[in-house]
Amino acid sequence: MTLDLDAEVARLREQVAALHGELVRYNLVAWTAGNVSARVPGRELMVIKPSGVSYDDLRPDNMIVCDLDGVVVDGDLSPSSDTAAHAYVYRAMPEVGGVVHTHSGYATAWAACGEAIPCHLTAQADEFGGEIPVGPFALIGGDDIGKGIVATLSGHRSPAVLMRNHGVFTIGRDARSAVKAAVMCEDVARTAYLARSLGTPVPMAQADIDSLYHRYQNVYGQPGP
């Protein structure tokens, strides 16, 4: 089908195509595994990667526009095999504007062990506000993965979940924020693995985690306009 695309959908197609390059840049994906999507603000639509297409071949014009039931409304290719999961997240969590999925090595190793990443690092407290949790195992293709993401992250500070035996899903207020969470998740997972290989990581007090999270989320960086 062909949709009379407005400027916002066209902008998001360009952004989503470009953000897949960040997954490659930070070594979060292999071959064609992994995807980024973005909610279209004010519309019951999302933009997502086509299934099985090389990252080198991703362009704004081959990004797929779907409704929030995962039905294609614009695009000539099949959407990502994770479309139903992304769509479920958008339906259940209206504050989410972007979803990312990767199989990044260190974080996925924690997922393979079915183990949350405990918070032993200030950087993890900053971005995730505590542990990075593990979600349930679910088969690819339907919305069971989406249900697991929502059940795990609802009421949780973390924008990342390690889906057991699968990989990483992250959420954000927009697609770029979700990509940042995926990058930071892998960085934290790697450091946590190295720390555990050296010995027993030192615990952090919950009050310190709370303070770090508040500072990073509300004070860190440049003031808005």
Coordinates of C-alpha atoms in Angstrom, one line a residue:
M1 CA 0.0 0.0 0.0
T2 CA 1.1 3.6 -0.5
L3 CA 0.4 6.2 2.2
D4 CA 0.3 10.0 1.5
L5 CA 3.3 10.6 3.7
D6 CA 3.5 13.8 5.7
A7 CA 6.8 15.5 6.7
E8 CA 6.9 13.8 10.2
V9 CA 6.7 10.3 8.8
A10 CA 9.3 11.1 6.2
R11 CA 11.6 12.6 8.9
L12 CA 11.2 9.4 11.0
R13 CA 12.0 7.2 8.1
E14 CA 15.2 9.1 7.6
Q15 CA 16.0 9.0 11.3
V16 CA 15.3 5.3 11.7
A17 CA 17.4 4.3 8.7
A18 CA 20.3 6.4 10.0
L19 CA 20.1 5.0 13.6
H20 CA 20.6 1.5 12.3
G21 CA 24.1 2.7 11.4
E22 CA 24.7 3.4 15.1
L23 CA 24.0 -0.3 15.9
V24 CA 26.7 -1.2 13.4
R25 CA 29.1 1.5 14.7
Y26 CA 28.9 0.3 18.2
N27 CA 29.1 -3.4 17.2
L28 CA 25.7 -4.3 18.6
V29 CA 24.5 -6.3 15.7
A30 CA 25.7 -9.0 13.3
W31 CA 24.5 -9.5 9.7
T32 CA 20.9 -8.4 9.6
A33 CA 19.9 -9.2 13.2
G34 CA 18.6 -6.2 15.2
N35 CA 16.2 -3.4 14.5
V36 CA 15.1 0.1 15.4
S37 CA 11.6 1.5 15.4
A38 CA 10.0 4.9 16.1
R39 CA 6.4 5.8 17.0
V40 CA 4.9 8.5 14.8
P41 CA 3.7 11.2 17.3
G42 CA 0.0 11.7 17.3
R43 CA -0.6 8.9 14.9
E44 CA -1.3 5.2 15.5
L45 CA 1.7 4.4 13.3
M46 CA 5.3 3.3 13.7
V47 CA 8.4 3.2 11.4
I48 CA 10.5 0.0 11.4
K49 CA 13.3 -1.7 9.5
P50 CA 12.4 -4.2 6.8
S51 CA 13.1 -7.9 7.5
G52 CA 16.4 -9.5 6.5
V53 CA 17.8 -6.4 4.6
S54 CA 21.5 -5.7 4.9
Y55 CA 22.4 -2.6 7.0
D56 CA 24.3 -1.3 4.0
D57 CA 21.1 -1.3 2.0
L58 CA 18.9 0.4 4.5
R59 CA 17.5 3.8 3.2
P60 CA 14.7 6.0 4.2
D61 CA 12.5 4.9 1.3
N62 CA 12.7 1.2 2.3
M63 CA 11.7 1.8 5.9
I64 CA 8.3 0.3 6.6
V65 CA 5.3 2.2 8.1
C66 CA 3.0 0.0 10.1
D67 CA 0.0 0.6 12.3
L68 CA 0.2 -0.3 16.0
D69 CA -1.2 -3.8 15.3
G70 CA 1.8 -4.4 13.1
V71 CA -0.1 -4.2 9.8
V72 CA 1.9 -2.6 6.9
V73 CA 0.3 0.6 5.7
D74 CA 3.2 1.8 3.5
G75 CA 6.2 0.0 2.1
D76 CA 7.0 -2.7 -0.5
L77 CA 9.0 -5.0 1.8
S78 CA 8.1 -7.2 4.7
P79 CA 8.6 -5.5 8.1
S80 CA 11.0 -6.8 10.8
S81 CA 10.1 -10.2 12.3
D82 CA 10.0 -8.3 15.6
T83 CA 7.3 -5.9 14.4
A84 CA 4.6 -7.5 16.6
A85 CA 6.8 -7.1 19.7
H86 CA 7.5 -3.4 18.9
A87 CA 3.8 -2.8 18.2
Y88 CA 2.7 -4.3 21.5
V89 CA 5.1 -2.1 23.4
Y90 CA 3.7 1.0 21.7
R91 CA 0.1 0.0 22.4
A92 CA 0.8 -0.8 26.1
M93 CA 3.3 2.0 26.9
P94 CA 2.1 5.3 25.3
E95 CA 5.1 7.2 26.8
V96 CA 7.5 5.1 24.6
G97 CA 8.5 6.7 21.3
G98 CA 11.3 4.3 20.3
V99 CA 12.2 0.6 20.6
V100 CA 15.5 -1.1 19.7
H101 CA 16.4 -4.8 19.6
T102 CA 20.0 -6.2 19.5
H103 CA 21.9 -9.4 20.2
S104 CA 24.9 -7.5 21.4
G105 CA 27.5 -10.0 22.7
Y106 CA 28.0 -9.3 26.4
A107 CA 24.5 -8.3 27.3
T108 CA 23.1 -11.3 25.4
A109 CA 25.5 -13.5 27.3
W110 CA 23.8 -12.3 30.5
A111 CA 20.4 -13.1 28.9
A112 CA 21.6 -16.6 28.0
C113 CA 22.4 -17.2 31.7
G114 CA 19.0 -15.8 32.6
E115 CA 20.7 -13.3 35.0
A116 CA 20.0 -9.7 35.6
I117 CA 23.0 -7.3 35.6
P118 CA 23.3 -6.1 39.2
C119 CA 24.1 -2.4 39.7
H120 CA 27.8 -2.1 40.7
L121 CA 28.7 0.9 38.5
T122 CA 27.9 4.6 38.7
A123 CA 27.3 4.6 34.9
Q124 CA 24.7 1.9 35.3
A125 CA 23.0 3.9 38.2
D126 CA 23.0 6.9 35.9
E127 CA 21.3 5.4 32.9
F128 CA 19.4 2.4 34.3
G129 CA 18.7 3.4 37.9
G130 CA 19.6 0.0 39.2
E131 CA 19.8 -3.5 37.8
I132 CA 19.1 -4.3 34.2
P133 CA 16.4 -6.9 34.5
V134 CA 15.8 -10.2 32.8
G135 CA 12.5 -10.9 31.0
P136 CA 10.9 -14.2 30.2
F137 CA 11.7 -16.5 27.3
A138 CA 9.3 -16.0 24.3
L139 CA 9.3 -17.2 20.7
I140 CA 9.8 -14.7 17.9
G141 CA 7.0 -13.7 15.6
G142 CA 4.0 -12.9 17.8
D143 CA 3.5 -10.4 20.5
D144 CA 4.6 -12.6 23.4
I145 CA 8.0 -10.9 23.4
G146 CA 6.3 -7.5 23.6
K147 CA 4.2 -8.8 26.5
G148 CA 7.4 -9.9 28.3
I149 CA 9.1 -6.5 27.7
V150 CA 6.1 -4.6 29.0
A151 CA 5.6 -6.9 32.1
T152 CA 9.3 -6.6 33.0
L153 CA 9.8 -2.8 32.4
S154 CA 6.5 -1.5 33.7
G155 CA 7.3 0.4 36.8
H156 CA 11.0 -0.2 36.4
R157 CA 13.6 2.5 35.9
S158 CA 15.6 0.5 33.4
P159 CA 15.0 1.3 29.7
A160 CA 16.6 -2.1 28.9
V161 CA 15.5 -5.7 29.4
L162 CA 17.5 -8.8 28.7
M163 CA 15.0 -11.3 27.2
R164 CA 16.1 -14.7 28.4
N165 CA 17.9 -16.8 25.7
H166 CA 17.3 -14.1 23.2
G167 CA 18.8 -10.6 23.5
V168 CA 18.3 -7.0 24.4
F169 CA 15.3 -4.8 24.0
T170 CA 15.4 -1.1 24.9
I171 CA 12.8 1.6 25.0
G172 CA 13.1 5.4 25.0
R173 CA 11.1 8.6 24.7
D174 CA 12.2 8.5 21.0
A175 CA 14.2 6.2 18.8
R176 CA 17.6 7.9 19.5
S177 CA 17.1 7.5 23.3
A178 CA 16.4 3.8 22.8
V179 CA 19.5 3.4 20.7
K180 CA 21.5 5.2 23.5
A181 CA 20.1 2.7 26.0
A182 CA 21.2 -0.2 23.8
V183 CA 24.7 1.2 23.5
M184 CA 25.0 1.8 27.3
C185 CA 23.5 -1.6 28.1
E186 CA 26.3 -3.4 26.2
D187 CA 28.9 -1.2 27.8
V188 CA 27.6 -2.0 31.3
A189 CA 27.3 -5.7 30.5
R190 CA 30.9 -5.8 29.3
T191 CA 32.3 -4.1 32.3
A192 CA 30.1 -6.2 34.7
Y193 CA 31.4 -9.3 33.0
L194 CA 35.0 -8.2 33.4
A195 CA 34.5 -7.2 37.0
R196 CA 33.0 -10.6 37.9
S197 CA 35.9 -12.4 36.1
L198 CA 38.3 -10.5 38.4
G199 CA 36.5 -11.2 41.6
T200 CA 33.4 -10.1 43.5
P201 CA 32.0 -6.7 42.5
V202 CA 31.5 -4.3 45.4
P203 CA 27.8 -3.5 46.1
M204 CA 26.5 0.1 45.9
A205 CA 24.1 1.5 48.5
Q206 CA 20.6 2.0 47.2
A207 CA 20.6 5.7 48.4
D208 CA 23.7 6.3 46.2
I209 CA 22.1 4.6 43.2
D210 CA 19.0 6.8 43.7
S211 CA 21.1 10.0 44.0
L212 CA 23.2 9.2 40.9
Y213 CA 20.1 8.4 38.9
H214 CA 18.4 11.6 39.9
R215 CA 21.5 13.7 39.0
Y216 CA 22.0 12.1 35.6
Q217 CA 18.3 12.2 34.6
N218 CA 17.6 15.8 35.9
V219 CA 20.9 17.7 36.1
Y220 CA 23.5 16.2 33.8
G221 CA 24.1 17.9 30.4
Q222 CA 23.1 21.2 29.0
P223 CA 19.9 23.0 30.1
G224 CA 17.0 22.9 27.6
P225 CA 15.8 26.0 25.8

